[in-house]
mmCIF file of C-alpha atoms in Angstrom:
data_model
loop_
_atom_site.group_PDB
_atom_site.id
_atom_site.type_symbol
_atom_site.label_atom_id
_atom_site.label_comp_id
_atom_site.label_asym_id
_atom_site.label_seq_id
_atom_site.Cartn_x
_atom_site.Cartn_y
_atom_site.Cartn_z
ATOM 1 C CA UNK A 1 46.100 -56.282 68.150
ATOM 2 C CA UNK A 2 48.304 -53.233 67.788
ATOM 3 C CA UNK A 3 47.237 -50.536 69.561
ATOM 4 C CA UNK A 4 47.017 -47.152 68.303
ATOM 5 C CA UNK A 5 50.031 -44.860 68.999
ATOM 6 C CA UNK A 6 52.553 -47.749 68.362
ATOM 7 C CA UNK A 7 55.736 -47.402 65.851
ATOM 8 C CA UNK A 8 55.926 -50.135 63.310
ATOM 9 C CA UNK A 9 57.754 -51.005 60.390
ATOM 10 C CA UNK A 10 56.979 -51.854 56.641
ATOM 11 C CA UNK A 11 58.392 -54.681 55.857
ATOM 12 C CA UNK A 12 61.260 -54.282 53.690
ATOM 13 C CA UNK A 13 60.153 -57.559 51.147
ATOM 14 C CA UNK A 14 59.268 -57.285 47.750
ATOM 15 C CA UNK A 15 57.338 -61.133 46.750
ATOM 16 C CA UNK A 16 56.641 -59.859 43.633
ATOM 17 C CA UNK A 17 60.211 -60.245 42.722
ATOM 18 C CA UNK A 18 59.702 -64.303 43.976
ATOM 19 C CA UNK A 19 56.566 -65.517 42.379
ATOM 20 C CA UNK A 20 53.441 -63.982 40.966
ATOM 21 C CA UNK A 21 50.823 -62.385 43.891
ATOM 22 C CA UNK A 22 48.916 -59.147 44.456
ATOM 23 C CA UNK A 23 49.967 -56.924 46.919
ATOM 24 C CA UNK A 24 48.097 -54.353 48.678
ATOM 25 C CA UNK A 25 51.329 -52.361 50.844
ATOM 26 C CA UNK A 26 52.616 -49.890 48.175
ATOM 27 C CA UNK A 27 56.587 -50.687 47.276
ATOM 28 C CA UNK A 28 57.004 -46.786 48.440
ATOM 29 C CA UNK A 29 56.595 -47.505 51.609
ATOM 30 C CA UNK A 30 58.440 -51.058 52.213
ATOM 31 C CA UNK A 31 60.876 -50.408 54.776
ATOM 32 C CA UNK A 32 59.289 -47.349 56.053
ATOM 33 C CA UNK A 33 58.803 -46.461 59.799
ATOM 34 C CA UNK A 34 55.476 -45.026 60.895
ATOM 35 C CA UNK A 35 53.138 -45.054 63.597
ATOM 36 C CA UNK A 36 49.278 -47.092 63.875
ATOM 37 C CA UNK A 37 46.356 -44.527 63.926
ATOM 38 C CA UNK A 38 44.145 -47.088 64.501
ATOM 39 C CA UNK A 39 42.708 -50.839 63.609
ATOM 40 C CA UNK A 40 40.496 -50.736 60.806
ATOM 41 C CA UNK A 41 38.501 -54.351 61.548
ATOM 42 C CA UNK A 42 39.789 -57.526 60.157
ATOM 43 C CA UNK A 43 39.620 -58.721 56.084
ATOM 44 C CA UNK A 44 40.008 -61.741 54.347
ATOM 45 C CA UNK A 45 43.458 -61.338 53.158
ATOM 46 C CA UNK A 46 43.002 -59.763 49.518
ATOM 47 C CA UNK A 47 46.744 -61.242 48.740
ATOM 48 C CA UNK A 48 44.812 -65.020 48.980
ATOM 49 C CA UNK A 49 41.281 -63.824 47.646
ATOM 50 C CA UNK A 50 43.416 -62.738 44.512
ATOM 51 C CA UNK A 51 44.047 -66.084 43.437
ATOM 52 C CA UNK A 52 40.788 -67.928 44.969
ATOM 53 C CA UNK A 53 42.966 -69.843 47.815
ATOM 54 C CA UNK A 54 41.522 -69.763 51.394
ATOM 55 C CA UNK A 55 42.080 -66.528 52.909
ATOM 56 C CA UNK A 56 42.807 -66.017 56.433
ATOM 57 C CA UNK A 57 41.393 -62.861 58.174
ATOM 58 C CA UNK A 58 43.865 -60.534 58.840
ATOM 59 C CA UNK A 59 43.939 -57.060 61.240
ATOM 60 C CA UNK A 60 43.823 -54.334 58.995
ATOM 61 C CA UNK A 61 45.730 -50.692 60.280
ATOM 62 C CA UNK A 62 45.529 -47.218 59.083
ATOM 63 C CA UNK A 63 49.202 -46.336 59.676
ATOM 64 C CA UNK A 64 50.647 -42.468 59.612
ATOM 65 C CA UNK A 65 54.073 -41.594 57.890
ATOM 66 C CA UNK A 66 55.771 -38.159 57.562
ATOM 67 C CA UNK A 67 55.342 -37.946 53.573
ATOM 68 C CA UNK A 68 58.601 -35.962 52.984
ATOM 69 C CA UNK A 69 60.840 -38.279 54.107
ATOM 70 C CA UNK A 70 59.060 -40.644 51.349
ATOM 71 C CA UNK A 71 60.518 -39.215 48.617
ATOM 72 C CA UNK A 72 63.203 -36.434 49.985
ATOM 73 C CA UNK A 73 60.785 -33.722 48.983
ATOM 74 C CA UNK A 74 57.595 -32.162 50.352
ATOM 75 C CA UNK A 75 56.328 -29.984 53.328
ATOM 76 C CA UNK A 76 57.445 -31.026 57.036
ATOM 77 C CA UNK A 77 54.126 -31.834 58.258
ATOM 78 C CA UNK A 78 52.424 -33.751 55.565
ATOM 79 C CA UNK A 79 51.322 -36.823 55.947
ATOM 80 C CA UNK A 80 50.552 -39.899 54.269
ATOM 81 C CA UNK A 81 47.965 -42.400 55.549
ATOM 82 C CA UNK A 82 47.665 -45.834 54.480
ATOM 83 C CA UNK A 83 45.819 -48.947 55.510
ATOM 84 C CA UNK A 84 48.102 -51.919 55.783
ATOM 85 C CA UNK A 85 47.780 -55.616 56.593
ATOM 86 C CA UNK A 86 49.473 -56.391 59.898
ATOM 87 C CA UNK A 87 51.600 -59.199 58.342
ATOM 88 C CA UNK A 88 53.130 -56.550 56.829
ATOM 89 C CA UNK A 89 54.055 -54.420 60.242
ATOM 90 C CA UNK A 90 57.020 -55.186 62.334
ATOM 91 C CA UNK A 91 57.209 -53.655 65.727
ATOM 92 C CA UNK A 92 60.109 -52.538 67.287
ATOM 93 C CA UNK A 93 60.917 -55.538 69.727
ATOM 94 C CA UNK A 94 61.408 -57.290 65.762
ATOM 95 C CA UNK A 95 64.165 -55.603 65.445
ATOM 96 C CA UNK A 96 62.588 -51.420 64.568
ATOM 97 C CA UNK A 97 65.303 -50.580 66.862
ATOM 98 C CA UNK A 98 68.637 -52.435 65.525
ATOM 99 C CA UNK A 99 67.634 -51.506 62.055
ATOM 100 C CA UNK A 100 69.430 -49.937 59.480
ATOM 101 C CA UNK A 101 68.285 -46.677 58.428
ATOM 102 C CA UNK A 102 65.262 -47.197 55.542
ATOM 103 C CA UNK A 103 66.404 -44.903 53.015
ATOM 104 C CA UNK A 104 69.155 -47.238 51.931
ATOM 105 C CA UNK A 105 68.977 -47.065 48.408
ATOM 106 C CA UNK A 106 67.439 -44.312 46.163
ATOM 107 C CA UNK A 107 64.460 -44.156 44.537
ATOM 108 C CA UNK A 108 65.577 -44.636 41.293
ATOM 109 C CA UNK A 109 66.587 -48.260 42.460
ATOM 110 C CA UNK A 110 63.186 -48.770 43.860
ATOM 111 C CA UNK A 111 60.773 -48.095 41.024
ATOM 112 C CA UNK A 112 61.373 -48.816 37.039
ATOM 113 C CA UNK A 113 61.231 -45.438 35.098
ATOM 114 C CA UNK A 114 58.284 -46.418 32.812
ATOM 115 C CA UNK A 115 57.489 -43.331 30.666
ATOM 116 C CA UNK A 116 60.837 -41.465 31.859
ATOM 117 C CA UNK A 117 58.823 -38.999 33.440
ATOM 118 C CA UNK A 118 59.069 -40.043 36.887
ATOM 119 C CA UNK A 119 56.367 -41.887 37.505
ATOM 120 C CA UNK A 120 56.759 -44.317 39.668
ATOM 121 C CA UNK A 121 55.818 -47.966 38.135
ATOM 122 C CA UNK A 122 52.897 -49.642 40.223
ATOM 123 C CA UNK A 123 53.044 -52.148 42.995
ATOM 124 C CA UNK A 124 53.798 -55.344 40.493
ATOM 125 C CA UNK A 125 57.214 -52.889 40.205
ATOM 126 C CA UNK A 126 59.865 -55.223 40.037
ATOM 127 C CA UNK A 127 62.715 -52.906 40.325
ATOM 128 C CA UNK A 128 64.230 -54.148 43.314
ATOM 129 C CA UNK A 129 68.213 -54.315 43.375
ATOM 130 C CA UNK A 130 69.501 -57.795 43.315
ATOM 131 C CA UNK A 131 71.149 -59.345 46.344
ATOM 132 C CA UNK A 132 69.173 -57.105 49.087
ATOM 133 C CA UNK A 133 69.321 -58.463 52.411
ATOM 134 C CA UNK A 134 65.836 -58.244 54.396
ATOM 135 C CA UNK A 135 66.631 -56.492 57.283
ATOM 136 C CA UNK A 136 65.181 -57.307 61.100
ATOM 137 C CA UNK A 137 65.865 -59.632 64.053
ATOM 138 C CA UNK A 138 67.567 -63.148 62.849
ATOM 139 C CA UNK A 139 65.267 -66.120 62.163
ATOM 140 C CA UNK A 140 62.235 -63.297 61.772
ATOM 141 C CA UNK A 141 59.281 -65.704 60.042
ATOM 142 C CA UNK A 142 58.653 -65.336 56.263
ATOM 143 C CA UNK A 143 55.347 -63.626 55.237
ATOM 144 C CA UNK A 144 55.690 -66.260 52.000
ATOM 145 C CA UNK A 145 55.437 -69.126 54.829
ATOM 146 C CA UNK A 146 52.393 -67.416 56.047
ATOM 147 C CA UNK A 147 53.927 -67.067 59.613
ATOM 148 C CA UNK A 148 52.491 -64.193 61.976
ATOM 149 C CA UNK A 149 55.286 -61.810 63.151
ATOM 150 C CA UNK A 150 52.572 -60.754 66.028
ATOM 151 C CA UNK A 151 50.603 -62.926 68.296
ATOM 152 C CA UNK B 1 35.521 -65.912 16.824
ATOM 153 C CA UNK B 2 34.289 -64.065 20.230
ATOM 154 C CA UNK B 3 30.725 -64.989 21.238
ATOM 155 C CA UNK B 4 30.441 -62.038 23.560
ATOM 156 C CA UNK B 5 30.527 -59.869 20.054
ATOM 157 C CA UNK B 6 28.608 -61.678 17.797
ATOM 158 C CA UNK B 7 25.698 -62.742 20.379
ATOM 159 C CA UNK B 8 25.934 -60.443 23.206
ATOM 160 C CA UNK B 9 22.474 -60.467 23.930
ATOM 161 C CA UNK B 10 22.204 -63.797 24.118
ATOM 162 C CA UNK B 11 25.085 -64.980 26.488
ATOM 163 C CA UNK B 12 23.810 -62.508 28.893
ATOM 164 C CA UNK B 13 20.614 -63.973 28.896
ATOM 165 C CA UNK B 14 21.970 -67.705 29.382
ATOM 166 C CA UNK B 15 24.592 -65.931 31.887
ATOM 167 C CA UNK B 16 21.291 -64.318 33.837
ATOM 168 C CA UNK B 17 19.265 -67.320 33.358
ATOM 169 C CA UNK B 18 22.085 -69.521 34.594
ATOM 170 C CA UNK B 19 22.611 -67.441 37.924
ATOM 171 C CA UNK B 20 19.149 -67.520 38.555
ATOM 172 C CA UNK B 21 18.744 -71.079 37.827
ATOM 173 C CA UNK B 22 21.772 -71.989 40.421
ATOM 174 C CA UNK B 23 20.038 -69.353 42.944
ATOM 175 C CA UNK B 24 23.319 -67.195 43.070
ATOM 176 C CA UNK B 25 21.557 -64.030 42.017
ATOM 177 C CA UNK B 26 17.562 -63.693 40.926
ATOM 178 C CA UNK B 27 16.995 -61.388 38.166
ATOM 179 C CA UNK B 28 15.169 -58.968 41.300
ATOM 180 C CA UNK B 29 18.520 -58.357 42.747
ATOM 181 C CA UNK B 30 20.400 -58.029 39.567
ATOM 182 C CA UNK B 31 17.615 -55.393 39.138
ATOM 183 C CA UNK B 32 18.285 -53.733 42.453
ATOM 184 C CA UNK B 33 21.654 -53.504 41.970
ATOM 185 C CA UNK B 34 21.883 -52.009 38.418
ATOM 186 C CA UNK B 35 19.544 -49.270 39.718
ATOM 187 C CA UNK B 36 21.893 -48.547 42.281
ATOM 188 C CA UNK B 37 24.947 -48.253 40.456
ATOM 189 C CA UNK B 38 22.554 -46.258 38.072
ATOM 190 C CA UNK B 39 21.666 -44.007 41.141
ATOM 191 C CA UNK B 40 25.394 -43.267 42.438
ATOM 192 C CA UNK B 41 26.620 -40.220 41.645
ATOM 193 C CA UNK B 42 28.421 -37.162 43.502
ATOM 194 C CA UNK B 43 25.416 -35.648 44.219
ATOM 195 C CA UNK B 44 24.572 -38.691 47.098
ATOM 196 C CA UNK B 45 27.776 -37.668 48.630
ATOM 197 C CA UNK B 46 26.928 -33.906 48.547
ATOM 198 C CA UNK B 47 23.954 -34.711 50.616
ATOM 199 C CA UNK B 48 25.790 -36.220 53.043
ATOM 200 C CA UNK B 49 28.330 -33.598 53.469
ATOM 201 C CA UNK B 50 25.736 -30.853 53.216
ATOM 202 C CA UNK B 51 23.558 -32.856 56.132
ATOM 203 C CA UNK B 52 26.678 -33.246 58.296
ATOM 204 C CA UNK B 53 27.340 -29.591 58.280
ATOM 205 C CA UNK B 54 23.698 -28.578 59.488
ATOM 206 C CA UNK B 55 23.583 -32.076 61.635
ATOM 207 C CA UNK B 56 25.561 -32.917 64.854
ATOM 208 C CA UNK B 57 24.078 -35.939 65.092
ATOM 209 C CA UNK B 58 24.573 -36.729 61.608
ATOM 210 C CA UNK B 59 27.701 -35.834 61.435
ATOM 211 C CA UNK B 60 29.127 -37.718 64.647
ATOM 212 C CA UNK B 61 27.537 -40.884 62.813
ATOM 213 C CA UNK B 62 28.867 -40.250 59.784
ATOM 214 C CA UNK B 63 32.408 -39.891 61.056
ATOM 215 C CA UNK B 64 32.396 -43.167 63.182
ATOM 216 C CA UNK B 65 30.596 -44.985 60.434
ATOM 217 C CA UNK B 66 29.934 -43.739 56.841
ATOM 218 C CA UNK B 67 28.546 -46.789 55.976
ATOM 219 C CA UNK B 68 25.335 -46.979 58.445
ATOM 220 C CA UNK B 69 25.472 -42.848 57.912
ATOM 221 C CA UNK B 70 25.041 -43.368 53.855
ATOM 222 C CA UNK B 71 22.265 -45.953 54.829
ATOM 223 C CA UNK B 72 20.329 -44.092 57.146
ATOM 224 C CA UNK B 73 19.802 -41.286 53.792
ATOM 225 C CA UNK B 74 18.801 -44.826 51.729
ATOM 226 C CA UNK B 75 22.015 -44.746 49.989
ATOM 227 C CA UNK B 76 22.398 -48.503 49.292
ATOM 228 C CA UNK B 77 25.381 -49.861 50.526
ATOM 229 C CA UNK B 78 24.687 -53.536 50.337
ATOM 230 C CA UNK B 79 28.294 -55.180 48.864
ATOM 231 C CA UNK B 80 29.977 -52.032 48.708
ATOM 232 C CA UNK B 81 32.606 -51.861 51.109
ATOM 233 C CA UNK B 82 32.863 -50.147 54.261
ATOM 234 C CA UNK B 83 33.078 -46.455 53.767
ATOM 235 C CA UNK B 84 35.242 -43.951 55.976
ATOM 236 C CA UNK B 85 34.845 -40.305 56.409
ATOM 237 C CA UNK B 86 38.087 -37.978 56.734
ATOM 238 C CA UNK B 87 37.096 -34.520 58.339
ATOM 239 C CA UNK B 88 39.265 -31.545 57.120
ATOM 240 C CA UNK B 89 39.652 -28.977 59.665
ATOM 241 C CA UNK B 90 41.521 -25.608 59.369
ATOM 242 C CA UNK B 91 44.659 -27.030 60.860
ATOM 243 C CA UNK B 92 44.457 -30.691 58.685
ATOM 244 C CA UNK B 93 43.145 -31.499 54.800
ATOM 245 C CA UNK B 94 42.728 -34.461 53.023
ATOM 246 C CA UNK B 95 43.304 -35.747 49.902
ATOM 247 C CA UNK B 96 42.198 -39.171 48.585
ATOM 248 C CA UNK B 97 44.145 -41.398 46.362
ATOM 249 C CA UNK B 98 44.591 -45.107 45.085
ATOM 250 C CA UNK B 99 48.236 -45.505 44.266
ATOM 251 C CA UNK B 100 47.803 -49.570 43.381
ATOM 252 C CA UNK B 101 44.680 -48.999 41.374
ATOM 253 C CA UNK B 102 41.400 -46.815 41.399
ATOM 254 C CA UNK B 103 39.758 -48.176 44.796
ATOM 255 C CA UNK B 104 36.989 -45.148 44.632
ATOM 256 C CA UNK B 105 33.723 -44.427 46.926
ATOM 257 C CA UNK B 106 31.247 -45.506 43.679
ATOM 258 C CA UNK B 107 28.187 -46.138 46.369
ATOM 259 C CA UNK B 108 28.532 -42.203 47.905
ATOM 260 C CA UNK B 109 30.472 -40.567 45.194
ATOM 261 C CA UNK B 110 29.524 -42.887 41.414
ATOM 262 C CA UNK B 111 31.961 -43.475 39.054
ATOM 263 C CA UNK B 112 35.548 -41.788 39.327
ATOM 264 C CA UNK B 113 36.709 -38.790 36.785
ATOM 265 C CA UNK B 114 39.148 -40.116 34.443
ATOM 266 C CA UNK B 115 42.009 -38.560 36.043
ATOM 267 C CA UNK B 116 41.463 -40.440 39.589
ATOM 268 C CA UNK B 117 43.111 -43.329 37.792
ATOM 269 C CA UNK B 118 45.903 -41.364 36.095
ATOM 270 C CA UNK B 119 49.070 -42.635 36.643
ATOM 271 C CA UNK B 120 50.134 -39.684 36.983
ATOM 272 C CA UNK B 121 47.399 -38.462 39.570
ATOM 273 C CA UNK B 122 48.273 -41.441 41.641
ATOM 274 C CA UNK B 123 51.835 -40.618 41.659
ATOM 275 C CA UNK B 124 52.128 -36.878 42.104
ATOM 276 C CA UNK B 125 49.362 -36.905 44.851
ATOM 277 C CA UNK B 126 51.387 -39.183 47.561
ATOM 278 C CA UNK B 127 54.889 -37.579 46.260
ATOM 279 C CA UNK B 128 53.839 -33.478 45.375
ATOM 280 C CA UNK B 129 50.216 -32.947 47.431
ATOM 281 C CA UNK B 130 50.985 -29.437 47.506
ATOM 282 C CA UNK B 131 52.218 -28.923 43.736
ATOM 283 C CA UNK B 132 48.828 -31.093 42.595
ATOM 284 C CA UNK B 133 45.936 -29.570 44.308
ATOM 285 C CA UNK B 134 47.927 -25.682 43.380
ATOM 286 C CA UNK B 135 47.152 -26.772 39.576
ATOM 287 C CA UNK B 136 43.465 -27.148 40.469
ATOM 288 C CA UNK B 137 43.744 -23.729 42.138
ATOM 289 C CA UNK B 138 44.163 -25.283 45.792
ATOM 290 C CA UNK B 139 46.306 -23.535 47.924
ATOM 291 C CA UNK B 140 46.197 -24.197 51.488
ATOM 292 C CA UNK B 141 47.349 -21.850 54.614
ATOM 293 C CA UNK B 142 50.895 -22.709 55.444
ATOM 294 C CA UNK B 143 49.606 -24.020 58.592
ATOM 295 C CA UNK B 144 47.362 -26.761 57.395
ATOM 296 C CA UNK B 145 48.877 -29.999 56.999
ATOM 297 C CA UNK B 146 48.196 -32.211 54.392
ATOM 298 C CA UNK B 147 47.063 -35.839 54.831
ATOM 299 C CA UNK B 148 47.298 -38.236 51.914
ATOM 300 C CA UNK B 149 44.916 -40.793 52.255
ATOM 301 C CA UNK B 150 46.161 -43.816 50.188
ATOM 302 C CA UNK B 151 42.827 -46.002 49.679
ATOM 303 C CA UNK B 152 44.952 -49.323 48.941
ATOM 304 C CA UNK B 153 42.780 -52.407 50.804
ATOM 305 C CA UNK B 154 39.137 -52.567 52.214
ATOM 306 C CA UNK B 155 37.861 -49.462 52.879
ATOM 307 C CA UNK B 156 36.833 -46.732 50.370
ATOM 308 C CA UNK B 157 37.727 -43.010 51.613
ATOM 309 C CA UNK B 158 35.787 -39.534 51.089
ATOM 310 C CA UNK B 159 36.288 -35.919 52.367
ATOM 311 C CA UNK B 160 34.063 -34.428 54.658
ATOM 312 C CA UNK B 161 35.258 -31.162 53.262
ATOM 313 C CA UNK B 162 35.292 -27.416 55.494
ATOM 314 C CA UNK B 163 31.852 -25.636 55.363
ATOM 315 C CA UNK B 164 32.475 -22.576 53.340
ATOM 316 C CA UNK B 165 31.576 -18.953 55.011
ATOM 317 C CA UNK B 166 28.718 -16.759 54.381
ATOM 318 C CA UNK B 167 27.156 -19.978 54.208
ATOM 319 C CA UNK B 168 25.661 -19.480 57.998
ATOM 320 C CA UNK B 169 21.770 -20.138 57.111
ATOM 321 C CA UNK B 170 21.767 -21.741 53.966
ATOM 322 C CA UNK B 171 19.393 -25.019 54.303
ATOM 323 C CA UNK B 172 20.817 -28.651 54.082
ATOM 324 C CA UNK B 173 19.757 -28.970 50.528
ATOM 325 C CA UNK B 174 21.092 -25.596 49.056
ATOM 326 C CA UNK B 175 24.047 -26.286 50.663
ATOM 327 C CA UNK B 176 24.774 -29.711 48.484
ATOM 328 C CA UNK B 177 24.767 -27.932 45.731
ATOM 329 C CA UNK B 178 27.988 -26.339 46.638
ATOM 330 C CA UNK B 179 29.657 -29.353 47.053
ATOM 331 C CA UNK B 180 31.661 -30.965 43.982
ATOM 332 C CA UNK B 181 33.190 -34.823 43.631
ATOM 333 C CA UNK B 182 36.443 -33.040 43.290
ATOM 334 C CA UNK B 183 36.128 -31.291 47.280
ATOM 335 C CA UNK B 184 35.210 -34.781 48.463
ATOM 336 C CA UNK B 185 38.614 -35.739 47.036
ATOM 337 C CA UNK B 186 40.274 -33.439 48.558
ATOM 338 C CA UNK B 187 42.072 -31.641 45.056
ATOM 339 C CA UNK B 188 39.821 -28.338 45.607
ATOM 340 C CA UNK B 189 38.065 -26.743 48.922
ATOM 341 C CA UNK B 190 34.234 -25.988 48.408
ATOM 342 C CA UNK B 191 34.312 -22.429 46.964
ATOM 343 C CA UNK B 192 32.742 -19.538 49.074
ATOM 344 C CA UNK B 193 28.977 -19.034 47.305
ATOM 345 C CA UNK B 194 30.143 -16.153 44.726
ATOM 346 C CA UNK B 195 33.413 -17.127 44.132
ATOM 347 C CA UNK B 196 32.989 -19.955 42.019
ATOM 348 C CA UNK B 197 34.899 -18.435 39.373
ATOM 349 C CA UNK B 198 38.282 -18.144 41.174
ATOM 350 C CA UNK B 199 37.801 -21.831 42.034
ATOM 351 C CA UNK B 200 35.924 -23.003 39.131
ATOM 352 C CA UNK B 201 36.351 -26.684 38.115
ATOM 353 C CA UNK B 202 33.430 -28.333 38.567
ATOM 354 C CA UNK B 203 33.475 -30.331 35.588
ATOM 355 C CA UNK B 204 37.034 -32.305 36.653
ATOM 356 C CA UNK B 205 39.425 -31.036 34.713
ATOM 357 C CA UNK B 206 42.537 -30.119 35.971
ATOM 358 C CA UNK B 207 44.464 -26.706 34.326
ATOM 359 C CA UNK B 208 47.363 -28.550 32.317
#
């Protein structure tokens, strides 16, 4: 279990670019640093229940980010809060602390323009630049193979 | 040819029939649960904001568990999924969103407005909080932070919104009808009794 008060990191993955699945982490915040508020109970995994296969319950977080730092815009202080599967997290003996800074591309790489307004596509966006590299500590296990990063 | 057009009636029937015959689901609860989708609306969540405002007890309950708090007022919560209660305080506000889809508290709050599952709702409100509640007339002291609640897995979120002044000894029940689906969002702040018309969208639509 994670306990509350600890920094962890979004995975910076994008599976929908590798095969079809439903995904409950919003692509804004892949790769994004931000801290646990507290463990929510433990779910089925809804990426599994999608498609009928045996899901494995999974700890589920309600994890705090600074929102301007989202999207370069905003009011220092806001917050966003999102509940996130902890297959998703990465803590920072994973490799938080060698890691390259997050905002490594810009948005516009990140999302596809769908109406030209700005609004960002959904999370089966598949707007990802081509030959990204996933960050984190070498060897660091899959989520595809279904491997915990946490014990 | 689509039989749910031409014989709608009847595939439901066999569909019902079927269910009950298998024992997945006896016409009684198919019953019981129409009527509570049927009984869901905003005004169940007003009565539970306007209850934890006159109600320590009640309100300590329904922050640590919305759920067993919505049940204990015989909201029915069977198969809904567990609810959480965000309390907005002068120094921290809420607002609710589903960025992935339209994940909504339907057993407290009934069905969402139309613009809950706007793309463009769902985008402004985790990227421009501030610029999206001003166009419903929302603005917040410069010292109250904003929390964006993004409602994208198991839980379903609602507002607990600030108890307005001059409210001091209004009853629990004349107190709910102050309350509006769109302050248990988090897009507007229950208006001071009086000044509904600076603050006055309680149909949900948004100034364009």
């Amino acid at each position: 279990m994670i306990p509350p008060g600890t920094t962890v990191r979004v995975r910076d993955d994008w599976p929908e670019t590798r095969e079809k699945v439903h995904i409950r982490t919003p692509h804004y915040l892949r790769g994004r640093t931000g801290r646990v508020l507290r463990h929510l109970g433990n779910f089925p995994n809804p990426e599994d229940l999608a498609f009928a296969r045996p899901a494995r319950t999974l700890p589920l977080y309600h994890v705090l980010f600074d929102q301007p730092p989202l999207w370069e815009e905003g009011s220092p202080g806001d917050e966003v809060l999102v509940e996130i599967y902890e297959p998703w997290l990465m803590l920072e003996r994973d490799g938080i602390a060698d890691a390259p800074p997050s905002r490594s591309r810009s948005l516009s790489d990140r999302v596809i323009q769908t109406s030209g307004a700005g609004v960002p596509a959904n999370s089966f966006a598949v707007g990802v630049p081509s030959g990204q590299v996933r960050w984190g500590a070498p060897g660091f296990p899959d989520p595809a193979s279904g491997h915990h990063a946490l014990p | 040819m689509n039989l749910l057009a031409l014989e709608p009636e009847r595939l439901l029937g066999a569909v019902r029939a079927l269910l009950a015959a298998k024992g997945i689901a006896s016409p009684a609860e198919i019953a019981e649960r129409i009527a509570a989708t049927d009984a869901a609306s905003p005004a169940q969540g007003a009565r539970m904001v306007a209850i934890a405002w006159t109600d320590p007890e009640f309100r300590a309950l329904m922050l640590a568990d919305g759920t067993r708090a919505a049940e204990s007022l015989a909201i029915p919560m069977r198969g809904a999924p567990p609810l959480g209660v965000l309390e907005n305080t002068p120094d921290l506000h809420h607002l609710v969103v589903c960025t992935l889809c339209s994940c909504y508290p339907r057993a407290v709050l009934g069905y969402p407005p139309f613009w809950y599952k706007s793309a463009a709702y769902r985008a402004r409100a985790v990227r421009d909080p501030r610029g999206l509640i001003a166009e419903w007339g929302t603005t917040l002291p410069p010292a109250t932070k904003i929390r964006v609640v993004d409602s994208t897995a198991d839980y379903r979120w609602m507002v607990l919104p600030l108890r307005p002044a001059g409210t001091e000894n209004w009853p629990a029940d004349r107190l709910a009808t102050l309350v509006r689906e769109t302050d248990m969002i988090g897009v507007t702040l229950v208006a001071t009794p009086g000044d509904h018309a600076l603050n006055s969208f309680a149909s949900p639509r948004p100034q364009a």
